[in-house]
mmCIF file of C-alpha atoms and ligand atoms in Angstrom:
data_model
loop_
_atom_site.group_PDB
_atom_site.id
_atom_site.type_symbol
_atom_site.label_atom_id
_atom_site.label_comp_id
_atom_site.label_asym_id
_atom_site.label_seq_id
_atom_site.Cartn_x
_atom_site.Cartn_y
_atom_site.Cartn_z
ATOM 1 C CA UNK A 53 -2.363 17.131 40.768
ATOM 2 C CA UNK A 54 -3.744 13.300 40.572
ATOM 3 C CA UNK A 55 -4.168 12.554 37.096
ATOM 4 C CA UNK A 56 -7.250 11.463 35.194
ATOM 5 C CA UNK A 57 -7.039 7.985 34.278
ATOM 6 C CA UNK A 58 -7.816 7.188 30.584
ATOM 7 C CA UNK A 59 -9.280 3.760 30.766
ATOM 8 C CA UNK A 60 -8.558 2.110 27.423
ATOM 9 C CA UNK A 61 -10.640 -0.904 28.189
ATOM 10 C CA UNK A 62 -13.568 1.237 28.723
ATOM 11 C CA UNK A 63 -13.267 2.905 25.795
ATOM 12 C CA UNK A 64 -12.445 -0.251 23.692
ATOM 13 C CA UNK A 65 -15.627 -1.770 24.861
ATOM 14 C CA UNK A 66 -17.494 1.153 23.824
ATOM 15 C CA UNK A 67 -15.925 1.094 20.170
ATOM 16 C CA UNK A 68 -16.474 -2.419 20.191
ATOM 17 C CA UNK A 69 -20.011 -2.064 21.213
ATOM 18 C CA UNK A 70 -20.884 0.626 18.013
ATOM 19 C CA UNK A 71 -18.418 -2.005 15.957
ATOM 20 C CA UNK A 72 -20.467 -5.531 16.532
ATOM 21 C CA UNK A 73 -23.625 -3.573 15.701
ATOM 22 C CA UNK A 74 -22.425 -2.041 12.287
ATOM 23 C CA UNK A 75 -21.478 -5.368 11.212
ATOM 24 C CA UNK A 76 -24.956 -6.770 12.309
ATOM 25 C CA UNK A 77 -27.039 -4.268 11.022
ATOM 26 C CA UNK A 78 -24.655 -5.057 7.302
ATOM 27 C CA UNK A 79 -24.807 -8.863 7.965
ATOM 28 C CA UNK A 80 -29.031 -8.522 8.396
ATOM 29 C CA UNK A 81 -29.219 -6.340 5.614
ATOM 30 C CA UNK A 82 -26.457 -8.145 2.967
ATOM 31 C CA UNK A 83 -25.553 -11.341 4.668
ATOM 32 C CA UNK A 84 -22.270 -10.414 3.962
ATOM 33 C CA UNK A 85 -19.276 -10.754 7.022
ATOM 34 C CA UNK A 86 -15.796 -9.293 6.842
ATOM 35 C CA UNK A 87 -13.224 -11.972 6.267
ATOM 36 C CA UNK A 88 -9.593 -11.165 7.643
ATOM 37 C CA UNK A 89 -6.358 -13.648 6.676
ATOM 38 C CA UNK A 90 -3.256 -13.263 9.353
ATOM 39 C CA UNK A 91 -0.081 -14.581 7.704
ATOM 40 C CA UNK A 92 2.383 -16.077 10.349
ATOM 41 C CA UNK A 93 5.250 -16.857 9.461
ATOM 42 C CA UNK A 94 7.258 -19.418 11.429
ATOM 43 C CA UNK A 95 6.580 -19.653 15.121
ATOM 44 C CA UNK A 96 6.869 -16.933 18.274
ATOM 45 C CA UNK A 97 4.931 -18.083 21.404
ATOM 46 C CA UNK A 98 3.971 -13.887 22.099
ATOM 47 C CA UNK A 99 3.100 -13.018 18.949
ATOM 48 C CA UNK A 100 1.066 -16.615 18.586
ATOM 49 C CA UNK A 101 -0.342 -15.190 21.937
ATOM 50 C CA UNK A 102 -1.154 -11.511 20.486
ATOM 51 C CA UNK A 103 -2.658 -13.159 17.335
ATOM 52 C CA UNK A 104 -4.695 -15.110 19.549
ATOM 53 C CA UNK A 105 -6.073 -12.920 21.490
ATOM 54 C CA UNK A 106 -6.798 -11.002 18.139
ATOM 55 C CA UNK A 107 -8.924 -13.865 16.912
ATOM 56 C CA UNK A 108 -10.846 -13.625 20.502
ATOM 57 C CA UNK A 109 -11.341 -10.119 19.444
ATOM 58 C CA UNK A 110 -12.558 -10.162 15.796
ATOM 59 C CA UNK A 111 -15.151 -13.565 16.524
ATOM 60 C CA UNK A 112 -17.225 -11.379 19.677
ATOM 61 C CA UNK A 113 -17.334 -8.856 16.776
ATOM 62 C CA UNK A 114 -18.707 -11.198 14.182
ATOM 63 C CA UNK A 115 -15.716 -11.177 12.098
ATOM 64 C CA UNK A 116 -14.266 -14.376 10.422
ATOM 65 C CA UNK A 117 -10.227 -14.350 11.595
ATOM 66 C CA UNK A 118 -8.614 -16.957 9.590
ATOM 67 C CA UNK A 119 -4.762 -17.523 9.935
ATOM 68 C CA UNK A 120 -2.225 -18.513 7.422
ATOM 69 C CA UNK A 121 0.769 -20.625 8.603
ATOM 70 C CA UNK A 122 3.770 -20.650 6.755
ATOM 71 C CA UNK A 123 6.923 -22.471 8.278
ATOM 72 C CA UNK A 124 9.579 -20.287 9.286
ATOM 73 C CA UNK A 125 11.868 -21.824 5.771
ATOM 74 C CA UNK A 126 9.393 -19.675 3.666
ATOM 75 C CA UNK A 127 11.107 -17.461 1.209
ATOM 76 C CA UNK A 128 10.350 -13.950 0.395
ATOM 77 C CA UNK A 129 9.028 -15.394 -2.702
ATOM 78 C CA UNK A 130 6.610 -18.106 -1.603
ATOM 79 C CA UNK A 131 5.425 -15.454 1.131
ATOM 80 C CA UNK A 132 4.490 -12.570 -1.912
ATOM 81 C CA UNK A 133 2.910 -15.083 -3.768
ATOM 82 C CA UNK A 134 0.611 -16.381 -0.674
ATOM 83 C CA UNK A 135 -0.549 -12.676 -0.407
ATOM 84 C CA UNK A 136 -1.116 -12.497 -4.394
ATOM 85 C CA UNK A 137 -3.599 -15.345 -3.687
ATOM 86 C CA UNK A 138 -5.345 -13.488 -1.200
ATOM 87 C CA UNK A 139 -5.479 -10.060 -3.213
ATOM 88 C CA UNK A 140 -7.095 -12.275 -5.488
ATOM 89 C CA UNK A 141 -9.701 -14.210 -2.903
ATOM 90 C CA UNK A 142 -12.861 -11.831 -3.071
ATOM 91 C CA UNK A 143 -14.303 -13.592 0.115
ATOM 92 C CA UNK A 144 -11.212 -12.148 2.009
ATOM 93 C CA UNK A 145 -11.057 -8.468 2.652
ATOM 94 C CA UNK A 146 -8.141 -7.507 5.030
ATOM 95 C CA UNK A 147 -4.853 -9.034 5.049
ATOM 96 C CA UNK A 148 -1.979 -8.799 7.822
ATOM 97 C CA UNK A 149 1.305 -10.085 8.644
ATOM 98 C CA UNK A 150 2.227 -10.912 11.831
ATOM 99 C CA UNK A 151 5.704 -10.090 13.045
ATOM 100 C CA UNK A 152 8.268 -11.021 14.085
ATOM 101 C CA UNK A 153 9.327 -12.580 10.922
ATOM 102 C CA UNK A 154 12.211 -14.372 10.121
ATOM 103 C CA UNK A 155 15.204 -12.359 9.597
ATOM 104 C CA UNK A 156 15.108 -13.657 5.598
ATOM 105 C CA UNK A 157 11.892 -11.862 5.064
ATOM 106 C CA UNK A 158 11.723 -7.854 4.763
ATOM 107 C CA UNK A 159 8.683 -7.014 6.198
ATOM 108 C CA UNK A 160 7.813 -3.763 4.628
ATOM 109 C CA UNK A 161 8.386 -5.480 0.943
ATOM 110 C CA UNK A 162 6.389 -7.767 1.680
ATOM 111 C CA UNK A 163 3.677 -5.772 3.188
ATOM 112 C CA UNK A 164 3.857 -3.353 -0.415
ATOM 113 C CA UNK A 165 2.813 -6.809 -1.632
ATOM 114 C CA UNK A 166 -0.602 -6.539 -0.079
ATOM 115 C CA UNK A 167 -3.309 -5.030 -2.102
ATOM 116 C CA UNK A 168 -3.841 -1.182 -0.538
ATOM 117 C CA UNK A 169 -7.949 -2.035 -0.588
ATOM 118 C CA UNK A 170 -6.897 -4.888 1.701
ATOM 119 C CA UNK A 171 -3.745 -3.638 3.794
ATOM 120 C CA UNK A 172 -5.395 -3.991 7.095
ATOM 121 C CA UNK A 173 -2.779 -2.107 8.955
ATOM 122 C CA UNK A 174 -2.594 0.781 7.027
ATOM 123 C CA UNK A 175 1.164 -0.591 6.262
ATOM 124 C CA UNK A 176 1.283 -0.356 2.757
ATOM 125 C CA UNK A 177 3.800 2.060 1.218
ATOM 126 C CA UNK A 178 1.039 3.194 -0.878
ATOM 127 C CA UNK A 179 -1.687 4.229 2.671
ATOM 128 C CA UNK A 180 1.466 5.373 4.674
ATOM 129 C CA UNK A 181 2.426 7.829 1.467
ATOM 130 C CA UNK A 182 -1.150 8.923 1.160
ATOM 131 C CA UNK A 183 -1.415 9.790 4.671
ATOM 132 C CA UNK A 184 1.791 11.553 4.597
ATOM 133 C CA UNK A 185 -0.274 13.834 1.420
ATOM 134 C CA UNK A 186 -3.236 14.160 3.835
ATOM 135 C CA UNK A 187 -5.696 11.218 2.695
ATOM 136 C CA UNK A 188 -6.672 9.156 5.681
ATOM 137 C CA UNK A 189 -7.700 5.563 4.159
ATOM 138 C CA UNK A 190 -5.984 2.989 6.228
ATOM 139 C CA UNK A 191 -4.472 4.469 9.500
ATOM 140 C CA UNK A 192 -1.904 2.097 11.504
ATOM 141 C CA UNK A 193 -3.519 0.960 14.428
ATOM 142 C CA UNK A 194 -1.492 1.955 17.458
ATOM 143 C CA UNK A 195 -1.229 5.761 16.144
ATOM 144 C CA UNK A 196 -5.171 5.636 15.513
ATOM 145 C CA UNK A 197 -5.689 4.073 19.262
ATOM 146 C CA UNK A 198 -3.538 7.272 20.539
ATOM 147 C CA UNK A 199 -5.891 9.559 18.586
ATOM 148 C CA UNK A 200 -8.520 7.866 19.893
ATOM 149 C CA UNK A 201 -7.606 8.339 23.834
ATOM 150 C CA UNK A 202 -6.857 11.945 23.175
ATOM 151 C CA UNK A 203 -9.951 12.351 21.823
ATOM 152 C CA UNK A 204 -11.786 10.815 24.667
ATOM 153 C CA UNK A 205 -9.692 13.165 27.463
ATOM 154 C CA UNK A 206 -12.028 15.910 25.608
ATOM 155 C CA UNK A 207 -8.544 17.647 24.765
ATOM 156 C CA UNK A 208 -8.566 19.219 21.444
ATOM 157 C CA UNK A 209 -4.652 19.359 20.212
ATOM 158 C CA UNK A 210 -4.894 21.935 18.118
ATOM 159 C CA UNK A 211 -1.870 24.337 18.748
ATOM 160 C CA UNK A 212 -0.768 22.775 21.688
ATOM 161 C CA UNK A 213 2.744 21.119 21.598
ATOM 162 C CA UNK A 214 2.655 17.199 21.292
ATOM 163 C CA UNK A 215 6.363 15.541 22.159
ATOM 164 C CA UNK A 216 6.284 11.478 20.415
ATOM 165 C CA UNK A 217 9.306 9.714 22.259
ATOM 166 C CA UNK A 218 10.043 7.042 19.410
ATOM 167 C CA UNK A 219 9.805 7.444 15.751
ATOM 168 C CA UNK A 220 9.347 3.835 14.075
ATOM 169 C CA UNK A 221 7.199 3.490 11.182
ATOM 170 C CA UNK A 222 4.367 1.627 13.108
ATOM 171 C CA UNK A 223 3.590 4.219 15.703
ATOM 172 C CA UNK A 224 6.271 7.274 15.874
ATOM 173 C CA UNK A 225 6.196 8.466 12.514
ATOM 174 C CA UNK A 226 2.409 8.063 11.492
ATOM 175 C CA UNK A 227 1.738 9.131 14.801
ATOM 176 C CA UNK A 228 3.283 12.845 13.550
ATOM 177 C CA UNK A 229 0.606 12.849 10.273
ATOM 178 C CA UNK A 230 -2.077 12.098 13.243
ATOM 179 C CA UNK A 231 -1.483 15.170 15.194
ATOM 180 C CA UNK A 232 -1.012 17.128 12.339
ATOM 181 C CA UNK A 233 -3.806 17.249 10.858
ATOM 182 C CA UNK A 234 -5.857 17.992 13.968
ATOM 183 C CA UNK A 235 -3.190 21.199 13.869
ATOM 184 C CA UNK A 236 -0.475 19.978 16.504
ATOM 185 C CA UNK A 237 2.854 21.175 16.881
ATOM 186 C CA UNK A 238 5.188 18.230 16.779
ATOM 187 C CA UNK A 239 8.057 17.422 18.094
ATOM 188 C CA UNK A 240 10.001 13.702 17.889
ATOM 189 C CA UNK A 241 12.890 12.400 19.749
ATOM 190 C CA UNK A 242 14.733 9.330 19.603
ATOM 191 C CA UNK A 243 17.130 7.837 20.884
ATOM 192 C CA UNK A 244 19.867 10.683 19.682
ATOM 193 C CA UNK A 245 18.016 12.742 21.723
ATOM 194 C CA UNK A 246 18.450 10.749 25.138
ATOM 195 C CA UNK A 247 22.385 10.381 24.043
ATOM 196 C CA UNK A 248 22.399 13.926 23.783
ATOM 197 C CA UNK A 249 20.967 14.433 27.107
ATOM 198 C CA UNK A 250 17.750 16.774 26.208
ATOM 199 C CA UNK A 251 14.740 14.379 26.607
ATOM 200 C CA UNK A 252 14.037 15.704 29.857
ATOM 201 C CA UNK A 253 14.266 19.040 28.129
ATOM 202 C CA UNK A 254 11.637 18.162 25.068
ATOM 203 C CA UNK A 255 9.592 16.254 27.410
ATOM 204 C CA UNK A 256 9.007 19.385 29.784
ATOM 205 C CA UNK A 257 7.766 21.349 27.118
ATOM 206 C CA UNK A 258 4.559 18.561 26.424
ATOM 207 C CA UNK A 259 1.310 19.860 26.482
ATOM 208 C CA UNK A 260 0.580 16.030 24.966
ATOM 209 C CA UNK A 261 3.036 13.331 25.518
ATOM 210 C CA UNK A 262 2.973 10.179 23.389
ATOM 211 C CA UNK A 263 6.206 8.010 24.981
ATOM 212 C CA UNK A 264 6.442 4.541 22.734
ATOM 213 C CA UNK A 265 10.301 4.075 23.001
ATOM 214 C CA UNK A 266 10.265 0.183 24.487
ATOM 215 C CA UNK A 267 12.389 1.361 27.581
ATOM 216 C CA UNK A 268 10.419 0.306 30.787
ATOM 217 C CA UNK A 269 9.759 3.363 33.406
ATOM 218 C CA UNK A 270 12.958 5.716 31.249
ATOM 219 C CA UNK A 271 10.711 8.860 31.068
ATOM 220 C CA UNK A 272 10.370 10.146 34.637
ATOM 221 C CA UNK A 273 7.418 11.974 36.108
ATOM 222 C CA UNK A 274 9.456 15.215 36.904
ATOM 223 C CA UNK A 275 9.623 15.806 33.393
ATOM 224 C CA UNK A 276 6.372 15.621 32.891
ATOM 225 C CA UNK A 277 4.713 19.173 32.455
ATOM 226 C CA UNK A 278 1.911 19.343 34.965
ATOM 227 C CA UNK A 279 -1.585 19.444 32.913
ATOM 228 C CA UNK A 280 0.149 17.473 30.516
ATOM 229 C CA UNK A 281 -1.588 14.498 28.937
ATOM 230 C CA UNK A 282 0.343 11.186 29.238
ATOM 231 C CA UNK A 283 -0.374 8.442 26.538
ATOM 232 C CA UNK A 284 1.899 5.654 27.342
ATOM 233 C CA UNK A 285 2.233 2.986 24.068
ATOM 234 C CA UNK A 286 4.925 0.573 25.872
ATOM 235 C CA UNK A 287 4.330 -2.146 26.485
ATOM 236 C CA UNK A 288 7.302 -3.991 28.672
ATOM 237 C CA UNK A 289 7.996 -7.337 30.656
ATOM 238 C CA UNK A 290 9.552 -6.560 33.855
ATOM 239 C CA UNK A 291 9.773 -9.527 36.290
ATOM 240 C CA UNK A 292 6.990 -10.916 34.590
ATOM 241 C CA UNK A 293 4.892 -7.887 34.829
ATOM 242 C CA UNK A 294 3.725 -5.592 32.105
ATOM 243 C CA UNK A 295 4.986 -1.883 32.795
ATOM 244 C CA UNK A 296 5.013 0.926 30.030
ATOM 245 C CA UNK A 297 7.456 3.462 29.804
ATOM 246 C CA UNK A 298 6.607 6.178 31.553
ATOM 247 C CA UNK A 299 6.647 6.428 35.748
ATOM 248 C CA UNK A 300 3.316 6.132 36.484
ATOM 249 C CA UNK A 301 2.744 7.309 39.645
ATOM 250 C CA UNK A 302 5.112 9.979 39.744
ATOM 251 C CA UNK A 303 3.966 11.387 36.074
ATOM 252 C CA UNK A 304 0.190 10.691 37.661
ATOM 253 C CA UNK A 305 1.308 13.506 40.044
ATOM 254 C CA UNK A 306 1.767 15.880 37.918
ATOM 255 C CA UNK A 307 -0.411 15.095 34.169
ATOM 256 C CA UNK A 308 -4.232 15.984 33.833
ATOM 257 C CA UNK A 309 -4.671 12.621 32.193
ATOM 258 C CA UNK A 310 -2.468 9.416 32.057
ATOM 259 C CA UNK A 311 -3.115 5.976 30.514
ATOM 260 C CA UNK A 312 -2.616 2.717 32.631
ATOM 261 C CA UNK A 313 -0.435 0.139 31.408
ATOM 262 C CA UNK A 314 -1.810 -2.340 31.000
ATOM 263 C CA UNK A 315 -5.248 -1.318 30.000
ATOM 264 C CA UNK A 316 -4.704 1.674 28.005
ATOM 265 C CA UNK A 317 -3.644 2.096 24.605
ATOM 266 C CA UNK A 318 -3.100 -1.907 23.869
ATOM 267 C CA UNK A 319 -6.945 -2.693 24.124
ATOM 268 C CA UNK A 320 -8.034 0.426 21.959
ATOM 269 C CA UNK A 321 -5.715 -1.018 19.273
ATOM 270 C CA UNK A 322 -6.994 -4.008 18.441
ATOM 271 C CA UNK A 323 -10.124 -2.554 18.072
ATOM 272 C CA UNK A 324 -8.604 0.138 15.851
ATOM 273 C CA UNK A 325 -7.582 -2.840 13.770
ATOM 274 C CA UNK A 326 -10.884 -4.575 13.679
ATOM 275 C CA UNK A 327 -12.430 -0.862 12.600
ATOM 276 C CA UNK A 328 -9.530 -0.676 9.731
ATOM 277 C CA UNK A 329 -10.901 -4.230 8.722
ATOM 278 C CA UNK A 330 -14.510 -3.261 8.541
ATOM 279 C CA UNK A 331 -14.080 -0.243 6.533
ATOM 280 C CA UNK A 332 -11.875 -1.693 4.294
ATOM 281 C CA UNK A 333 -15.038 -4.799 3.907
ATOM 282 C CA UNK A 334 -17.659 -1.954 3.566
ATOM 283 C CA UNK A 335 -15.968 -0.368 0.606
ATOM 284 C CA UNK A 336 -15.114 -3.698 -1.033
ATOM 285 C CA UNK A 337 -19.212 -4.661 -0.825
ATOM 286 C CA UNK A 338 -19.907 -1.108 -1.913
ATOM 287 C CA UNK A 339 -21.207 0.147 1.369
ATOM 288 C CA UNK A 340 -17.704 2.644 1.939
ATOM 289 C CA UNK A 341 -16.681 5.791 0.916
HETATM 290 P P1 NAD B 23 10.826 0.406 17.832
HETATM 291 O O1 NAD B 23 11.934 -0.478 18.992
HETATM 292 O O2 NAD B 23 10.812 0.081 16.780
HETATM 293 O O3 NAD B 23 11.630 1.860 18.598
HETATM 294 C C1 NAD B 23 11.530 2.292 19.443
HETATM 295 C C2 NAD B 23 11.574 3.978 19.727
HETATM 296 O O4 NAD B 23 12.420 4.109 20.408
HETATM 297 C C3 NAD B 23 13.251 4.037 18.149
HETATM 298 O O5 NAD B 23 12.574 5.282 17.185
HETATM 299 C C4 NAD B 23 14.099 4.818 19.028
HETATM 300 O O6 NAD B 23 15.011 5.765 18.458
HETATM 301 C C5 NAD B 23 13.297 4.952 20.243
HETATM 302 N N1 NAD B 23 13.844 4.637 21.617
HETATM 303 C C6 NAD B 23 14.862 3.894 22.030
HETATM 304 N N2 NAD B 23 15.662 4.388 23.292
HETATM 305 C C7 NAD B 23 15.392 5.364 23.728
HETATM 306 C C8 NAD B 23 15.246 6.113 24.394
HETATM 307 N N3 NAD B 23 16.433 5.999 25.357
HETATM 308 N N4 NAD B 23 15.172 7.719 24.405
HETATM 309 C C9 NAD B 23 14.888 8.035 23.068
HETATM 310 N N5 NAD B 23 14.179 6.941 22.331
HETATM 311 C C10 NAD B 23 14.186 5.772 22.594
HETATM 312 O O7 NAD B 23 9.786 0.072 19.436
HETATM 313 P P2 NAD B 23 7.863 0.119 18.386
HETATM 314 O O8 NAD B 23 7.537 -0.905 18.257
HETATM 315 O O9 NAD B 23 7.409 1.304 17.969
HETATM 316 O O10 NAD B 23 7.548 0.014 20.078
HETATM 317 C C11 NAD B 23 7.664 1.089 21.067
HETATM 318 C C12 NAD B 23 6.852 0.400 22.242
HETATM 319 O O11 NAD B 23 5.663 0.553 21.906
HETATM 320 C C13 NAD B 23 7.303 -1.161 22.462
HETATM 321 O O12 NAD B 23 7.752 -0.894 24.033
HETATM 322 C C14 NAD B 23 6.114 -1.560 21.763
HETATM 323 O O13 NAD B 23 5.535 -2.942 22.865
HETATM 324 C C15 NAD B 23 5.117 -0.926 22.248
HETATM 325 N N6 NAD B 23 3.770 -1.163 21.138
HETATM 326 C C16 NAD B 23 2.893 -1.332 21.844
HETATM 327 C C17 NAD B 23 1.697 -1.251 20.990
HETATM 328 C C18 NAD B 23 0.034 -0.973 21.678
HETATM 329 O O14 NAD B 23 -0.836 -1.046 21.277
HETATM 330 N N7 NAD B 23 0.004 -0.451 22.611
HETATM 331 C C19 NAD B 23 1.931 -0.956 19.777
HETATM 332 C C20 NAD B 23 2.884 -1.293 19.046
HETATM 333 C C21 NAD B 23 4.227 -1.309 19.772
#
C-alpha cells in the first residue's frame, strides 16, 4: 500500500479562502476587522520567525496582527499588567503569548491572566476545563489542525483506536478530548511507554496514529498498522532539514493516509489559530454564538 498524502498546504489554502471571505463580509457589513495582539518576551530567533510567518498569514486574511515586545527582564507582574491592559482594550479581540519565554516567567500563569474571551490559543485554564467538560469554545490550534486533517481524509474516528504519542498540554492532552468527542477510543503514549519498550506494541494497534513527541524519525514505519491514518505533528530540524517524528517512506508503504513534514499539520495549525481569533472577534462584536 502507498499512502494517500494528507496535504496540509492545500487544506490550509481552502480553509484560508473560506475564512477570508467571512472576514471580508463582516468588514463590508460592519466596518470591523479582527485585531490580535501577540506578546513576545525577550528574543528568540526561531520564535521571531514563526511569529513573522503568522503575521503574514494574518495580514493576508485582513487581520490586524500587532506585536507587543517586552524585555527579557520583564517580571511576571509586568507581563500580567500588560495582559490586563489588552484585556480591557476593546479594540483588541485576541491575545497570545509566544514561547519560549524567559525561565522566570510561568507560561500557564500568564495565559490564565488572558481573558477567556480573548484567549487565541485556547490555553487559558478555563477554556481547557470547558473542553474537559465537552464544551469546545476555543480549542488549541494544533489539535484542531489534527482534527481538520482527519476530517479531510474522510475517516470517521467513531469506534476507531487512536494512539497519540506525546502528552504535552498544547498537543497531546487537548487532542484526547477532541478525539473522545468523536467517539474514538484513545490511548496516549509518552516517554515512559518508550522506556518500558511498549511503544511499538501500542502503535501497531492504532487505526489513527498521531505522533507529537519531537523525536525525529523515532516512530518506525514497520510499527504502523496497515491501513492506518498517520498524522505527524513533529517538527524537527535535522542537518538543516525539517523532518517529522515518523519514518515517512516506510510508514507511507503501510498507511492509508499520511501527513508530510513539512506541509502537513503546520500550515493547518496556522489557519486554525486565525479561525480561533475570528470566532472570538465575532462574539465580541455580537455576531458569534
Ligand atoms: P513536548 O516536548 O512538550 O512534549 C513531548 C512529549 O513527547 C512528552 O509528552 C513526552 O513524554 C513525549 N516523548 C518524548 N520522548 C518520547 C519517546 N522517546 N517516546 C514516547 N514519547 C516521548 O513537545 P510538544 O510541544 O508537544 O511538541 C511535540 C512536537 O510537535 C515537536 O516536534 C514540536 O515542534 C511539534 N509541534 C508542531 C506543531 C505544528 O503545528 N505542527 C505545533 C506544536 C508542536
